[in-house]
Amino acid sequence: MRKLHTIPILPWISLITFMTLTIGVLLKTKFIQQLDTFGQGLIQHYDHQHNWFFTTITSIGNVSWSAIILATISLWLIYHHFYRETLFIGFNVIVFAGLSNQIFKNIIARPRPTPHLVPASGFSFPSGHAMVAVLLYGSLIIILHRHLKSNWLRHLASYMLIGLIILIPISRVYVNVHYPSDILAGMTIAYTMLFASQQLFFKNKGVHDDSVK
């Protein structure tokens, strides 16, 4: 009997969500305004302690820090001869999170909210920080699950990375350089891209024998 392949649902839901948000932003729908107002009201409670925390977290998603983290991970992967993984994470961050984000932003051309707690320039939709968070740290989670033998280390590292994936986008709303719809759009399209690249680079590819302990 022929084996049936299940169709992954979450990447399609994420893609549809991104398309819905994009259309809503372009048409300036009431739904987008309500979503942004609700999200800002939920996140933007300013005080000195929160300001320090979120401005620090948001800096981790900046281009300079992301480049340093990507370079460090790539050198480590190359040292261990994980060349496919190096291409995987590099493609996700440079092409998907970097190039495609700029294309989307310049096509949609949505101004940022004001005033800002941190310097920011360029357009707002979708959030580049949100895309980098999902594609950089999501790629690292996938790589760790392929090569890290220790279950508790794998889970500990994954939870820490998931924390960054959540906190970095939230910080962008807190410092008021993005609307919540920018964040949601960035995370959903990034998840779809991450799934697609995982299928491209690793489908039917086994884990190497020289896994890291």
Short mmCIF file of C-alpha atoms in Angstrom, two decimals:
data_model
loop_
_atom_site.label_atom_id
_atom_site.label_comp_id
_atom_site.label_asym_id
_atom_site.label_seq_id
_atom_site.Cartn_x
_atom_site.Cartn_y
_atom_site.Cartn_z
CA MET A 1 0.00 0.00 0.00
CA ARG A 2 1.35 3.39 -0.97
CA LYS A 3 2.38 5.57 1.95
CA LEU A 4 0.58 8.90 2.20
CA HIS A 5 2.62 11.99 3.04
CA THR A 6 0.99 14.45 5.41
CA ILE A 7 0.94 18.08 4.36
CA PRO A 8 2.52 20.40 6.98
CA ILE A 9 -0.12 22.84 8.18
CA LEU A 10 1.79 25.40 10.26
CA PRO A 11 3.98 26.79 7.43
CA TRP A 12 0.86 27.35 5.32
CA ILE A 13 -0.98 28.99 8.21
CA SER A 14 2.04 31.24 8.74
CA LEU A 15 2.17 32.17 5.06
CA ILE A 16 -1.56 32.94 4.94
CA THR A 17 -1.22 35.03 8.11
CA PHE A 18 1.62 37.02 6.55
CA MET A 19 -0.36 37.60 3.36
CA THR A 20 -3.43 38.67 5.35
CA LEU A 21 -1.38 41.14 7.40
CA THR A 22 0.32 42.49 4.29
CA ILE A 23 -3.00 43.12 2.54
CA GLY A 24 -4.38 44.68 5.73
CA VAL A 25 -1.42 47.06 6.03
CA LEU A 26 -1.57 48.04 2.36
CA LEU A 27 -5.31 48.72 2.59
CA LYS A 28 -4.99 50.33 6.07
CA THR A 29 -7.82 48.18 7.41
CA LYS A 30 -9.50 48.67 10.76
CA PHE A 31 -8.42 45.17 11.80
CA ILE A 32 -4.73 46.15 11.58
CA GLN A 33 -5.35 49.32 13.58
CA GLN A 34 -7.16 47.34 16.27
CA LEU A 35 -4.41 44.69 16.37
CA ASP A 36 -1.69 47.32 16.72
CA THR A 37 -3.55 49.29 19.38
CA PHE A 38 -4.20 46.14 21.41
CA GLY A 39 -0.60 44.92 21.11
CA GLN A 40 0.91 48.27 22.02
CA GLY A 41 -1.38 48.56 25.03
CA LEU A 42 -0.33 45.10 26.16
CA ILE A 43 3.44 45.65 25.82
CA GLN A 44 4.22 49.34 26.24
CA HIS A 45 4.29 49.88 30.01
CA TYR A 46 7.31 52.12 30.45
CA ASP A 47 9.54 52.37 33.51
CA HIS A 48 13.30 52.52 34.04
CA GLN A 49 13.74 48.80 34.72
CA HIS A 50 11.73 47.71 31.69
CA ASN A 51 13.43 50.31 29.49
CA TRP A 52 16.87 48.94 30.33
CA PHE A 53 15.82 45.32 29.82
CA PHE A 54 14.10 45.79 26.46
CA THR A 55 16.67 48.18 25.00
CA THR A 56 19.33 45.60 25.87
CA ILE A 57 17.32 42.73 24.36
CA THR A 58 16.54 44.68 21.18
CA SER A 59 20.26 45.37 20.63
CA ILE A 60 20.88 41.60 20.36
CA GLY A 61 18.83 41.62 17.16
CA ASN A 62 20.77 44.51 15.59
CA VAL A 63 22.68 43.92 12.35
CA SER A 64 26.10 44.17 13.99
CA TRP A 65 25.36 41.69 16.77
CA SER A 66 23.56 39.31 14.42
CA ALA A 67 26.54 39.39 12.06
CA ILE A 68 28.94 38.60 14.92
CA ILE A 69 26.76 35.73 16.13
CA LEU A 70 26.35 34.35 12.60
CA ALA A 71 30.10 34.56 11.93
CA THR A 72 30.92 32.82 15.23
CA ILE A 73 28.44 30.00 14.61
CA SER A 74 29.60 29.61 11.01
CA LEU A 75 33.26 29.32 12.03
CA TRP A 76 32.34 26.71 14.62
CA LEU A 77 30.34 24.74 12.05
CA ILE A 78 33.13 24.91 9.48
CA TYR A 79 35.66 23.77 12.10
CA HIS A 80 33.50 20.68 12.69
CA HIS A 81 33.05 20.16 8.91
CA PHE A 82 29.30 20.87 9.05
CA TYR A 83 29.28 22.60 5.66
CA ARG A 84 25.63 21.97 4.85
CA GLU A 85 24.64 23.50 8.18
CA THR A 86 26.86 26.52 7.50
CA LEU A 87 25.12 27.11 4.16
CA PHE A 88 21.74 26.55 5.81
CA ILE A 89 22.12 29.17 8.54
CA GLY A 90 23.95 31.61 6.25
CA PHE A 91 21.27 31.38 3.56
CA ASN A 92 18.50 31.90 6.12
CA VAL A 93 20.05 34.97 7.71
CA ILE A 94 21.61 36.68 4.69
CA VAL A 95 19.09 35.91 1.94
CA PHE A 96 15.81 35.39 3.79
CA ALA A 97 16.19 37.67 6.85
CA GLY A 98 18.38 40.24 5.11
CA LEU A 99 17.65 40.56 1.40
CA SER A 100 13.99 39.55 1.34
CA ASN A 101 13.18 41.77 4.32
CA GLN A 102 14.52 44.82 2.50
CA ILE A 103 12.52 43.91 -0.60
CA PHE A 104 9.30 43.60 1.42
CA LYS A 105 9.96 46.84 3.30
CA ASN A 106 10.62 48.89 0.18
CA ILE A 107 7.58 47.51 -1.62
CA ILE A 108 5.18 48.07 1.29
CA ALA A 109 6.89 51.28 2.52
CA ARG A 110 5.15 51.53 5.87
CA PRO A 111 6.46 54.35 8.12
CA ARG A 112 7.59 53.44 11.63
CA PRO A 113 5.65 54.51 14.73
CA THR A 114 7.04 57.44 16.72
CA PRO A 115 8.63 58.43 19.05
CA HIS A 116 11.41 55.81 19.43
CA LEU A 117 13.27 54.73 22.55
CA VAL A 118 16.21 53.63 20.37
CA PRO A 119 17.50 54.93 17.00
CA ALA A 120 15.74 53.43 13.99
CA SER A 121 15.51 54.27 10.30
CA GLY A 122 13.90 52.88 7.18
CA PHE A 123 10.48 51.33 6.79
CA SER A 124 8.59 49.26 9.33
CA PHE A 125 6.85 46.27 7.69
CA PRO A 126 7.80 43.49 8.24
CA SER A 127 10.15 43.60 11.22
CA GLY A 128 13.71 42.66 10.29
CA HIS A 129 14.56 41.93 13.93
CA ALA A 130 11.65 39.48 14.14
CA MET A 131 12.77 37.75 10.94
CA VAL A 132 16.39 37.54 12.13
CA ALA A 133 15.29 36.16 15.51
CA VAL A 134 13.28 33.34 13.94
CA LEU A 135 15.72 32.54 11.12
CA LEU A 136 19.01 32.85 13.05
CA TYR A 137 18.04 31.24 16.34
CA GLY A 138 15.50 28.90 14.73
CA SER A 139 18.23 27.63 12.40
CA LEU A 140 20.50 27.09 15.40
CA ILE A 141 17.78 25.07 17.16
CA ILE A 142 17.45 22.83 14.10
CA ILE A 143 21.22 22.37 13.91
CA LEU A 144 21.46 21.54 17.62
CA HIS A 145 18.69 18.97 17.32
CA ARG A 146 20.59 17.33 14.48
CA HIS A 147 23.98 17.17 16.17
CA LEU A 148 23.81 17.60 19.95
CA LYS A 149 23.62 14.19 21.62
CA SER A 150 22.81 15.30 25.15
CA ASN A 151 19.03 15.59 25.56
CA TRP A 152 19.14 17.97 28.51
CA LEU A 153 21.66 20.27 26.83
CA ARG A 154 19.63 20.24 23.63
CA HIS A 155 16.44 21.15 25.48
CA LEU A 156 18.14 23.78 27.64
CA ALA A 157 19.70 25.45 24.60
CA SER A 158 16.41 25.28 22.69
CA TYR A 159 14.44 26.94 25.52
CA MET A 160 17.00 29.74 25.77
CA LEU A 161 16.90 30.33 22.01
CA ILE A 162 13.10 30.25 21.96
CA GLY A 163 13.21 32.89 24.69
CA LEU A 164 15.25 35.14 22.38
CA ILE A 165 12.92 34.41 19.47
CA ILE A 166 10.03 35.69 21.58
CA LEU A 167 11.71 38.53 23.49
CA ILE A 168 13.54 40.23 20.60
CA PRO A 169 10.33 40.85 18.59
CA ILE A 170 8.46 41.98 21.73
CA SER A 171 11.26 44.43 22.48
CA ARG A 172 10.75 46.10 19.10
CA VAL A 173 7.18 46.97 20.01
CA TYR A 174 8.25 48.10 23.48
CA VAL A 175 10.86 50.55 22.14
CA ASN A 176 8.21 51.70 19.62
CA VAL A 177 10.12 51.15 16.39
CA HIS A 178 7.59 48.60 15.12
CA TYR A 179 3.87 47.96 15.23
CA PRO A 180 2.69 44.57 16.54
CA SER A 181 1.49 43.72 13.02
CA ASP A 182 5.07 44.27 11.76
CA ILE A 183 6.30 41.77 14.35
CA LEU A 184 3.65 39.15 13.64
CA ALA A 185 4.27 39.46 9.90
CA GLY A 186 8.03 39.13 10.32
CA MET A 187 7.73 36.05 12.54
CA THR A 188 5.19 34.25 10.36
CA ILE A 189 6.98 34.73 7.05
CA ALA A 190 10.29 33.84 8.72
CA TYR A 191 8.81 30.60 10.06
CA THR A 192 7.58 29.68 6.58
CA MET A 193 11.03 30.44 5.15
CA LEU A 194 12.73 28.43 7.90
CA PHE A 195 10.57 25.41 7.15
CA ALA A 196 11.21 25.73 3.42
CA SER A 197 14.97 25.96 3.86
CA GLN A 198 14.99 23.02 6.26
CA GLN A 199 13.27 20.94 3.60
CA LEU A 200 15.71 22.20 0.97
CA PHE A 201 18.90 21.51 2.93
CA PHE A 202 18.02 18.56 5.14
CA LYS A 203 15.14 16.58 3.67
CA ASN A 204 16.16 12.90 3.58
CA LYS A 205 19.56 13.82 5.03
CA GLY A 206 20.62 11.87 8.09
CA VAL A 207 22.49 13.19 11.11
CA HIS A 208 26.28 13.00 10.80
CA ASP A 209 28.11 10.42 12.88
CA ASP A 210 30.38 13.11 14.34
CA SER A 211 27.62 14.68 16.41
CA VAL A 212 28.68 17.00 19.21
CA LYS A 213 28.33 15.62 22.72
#
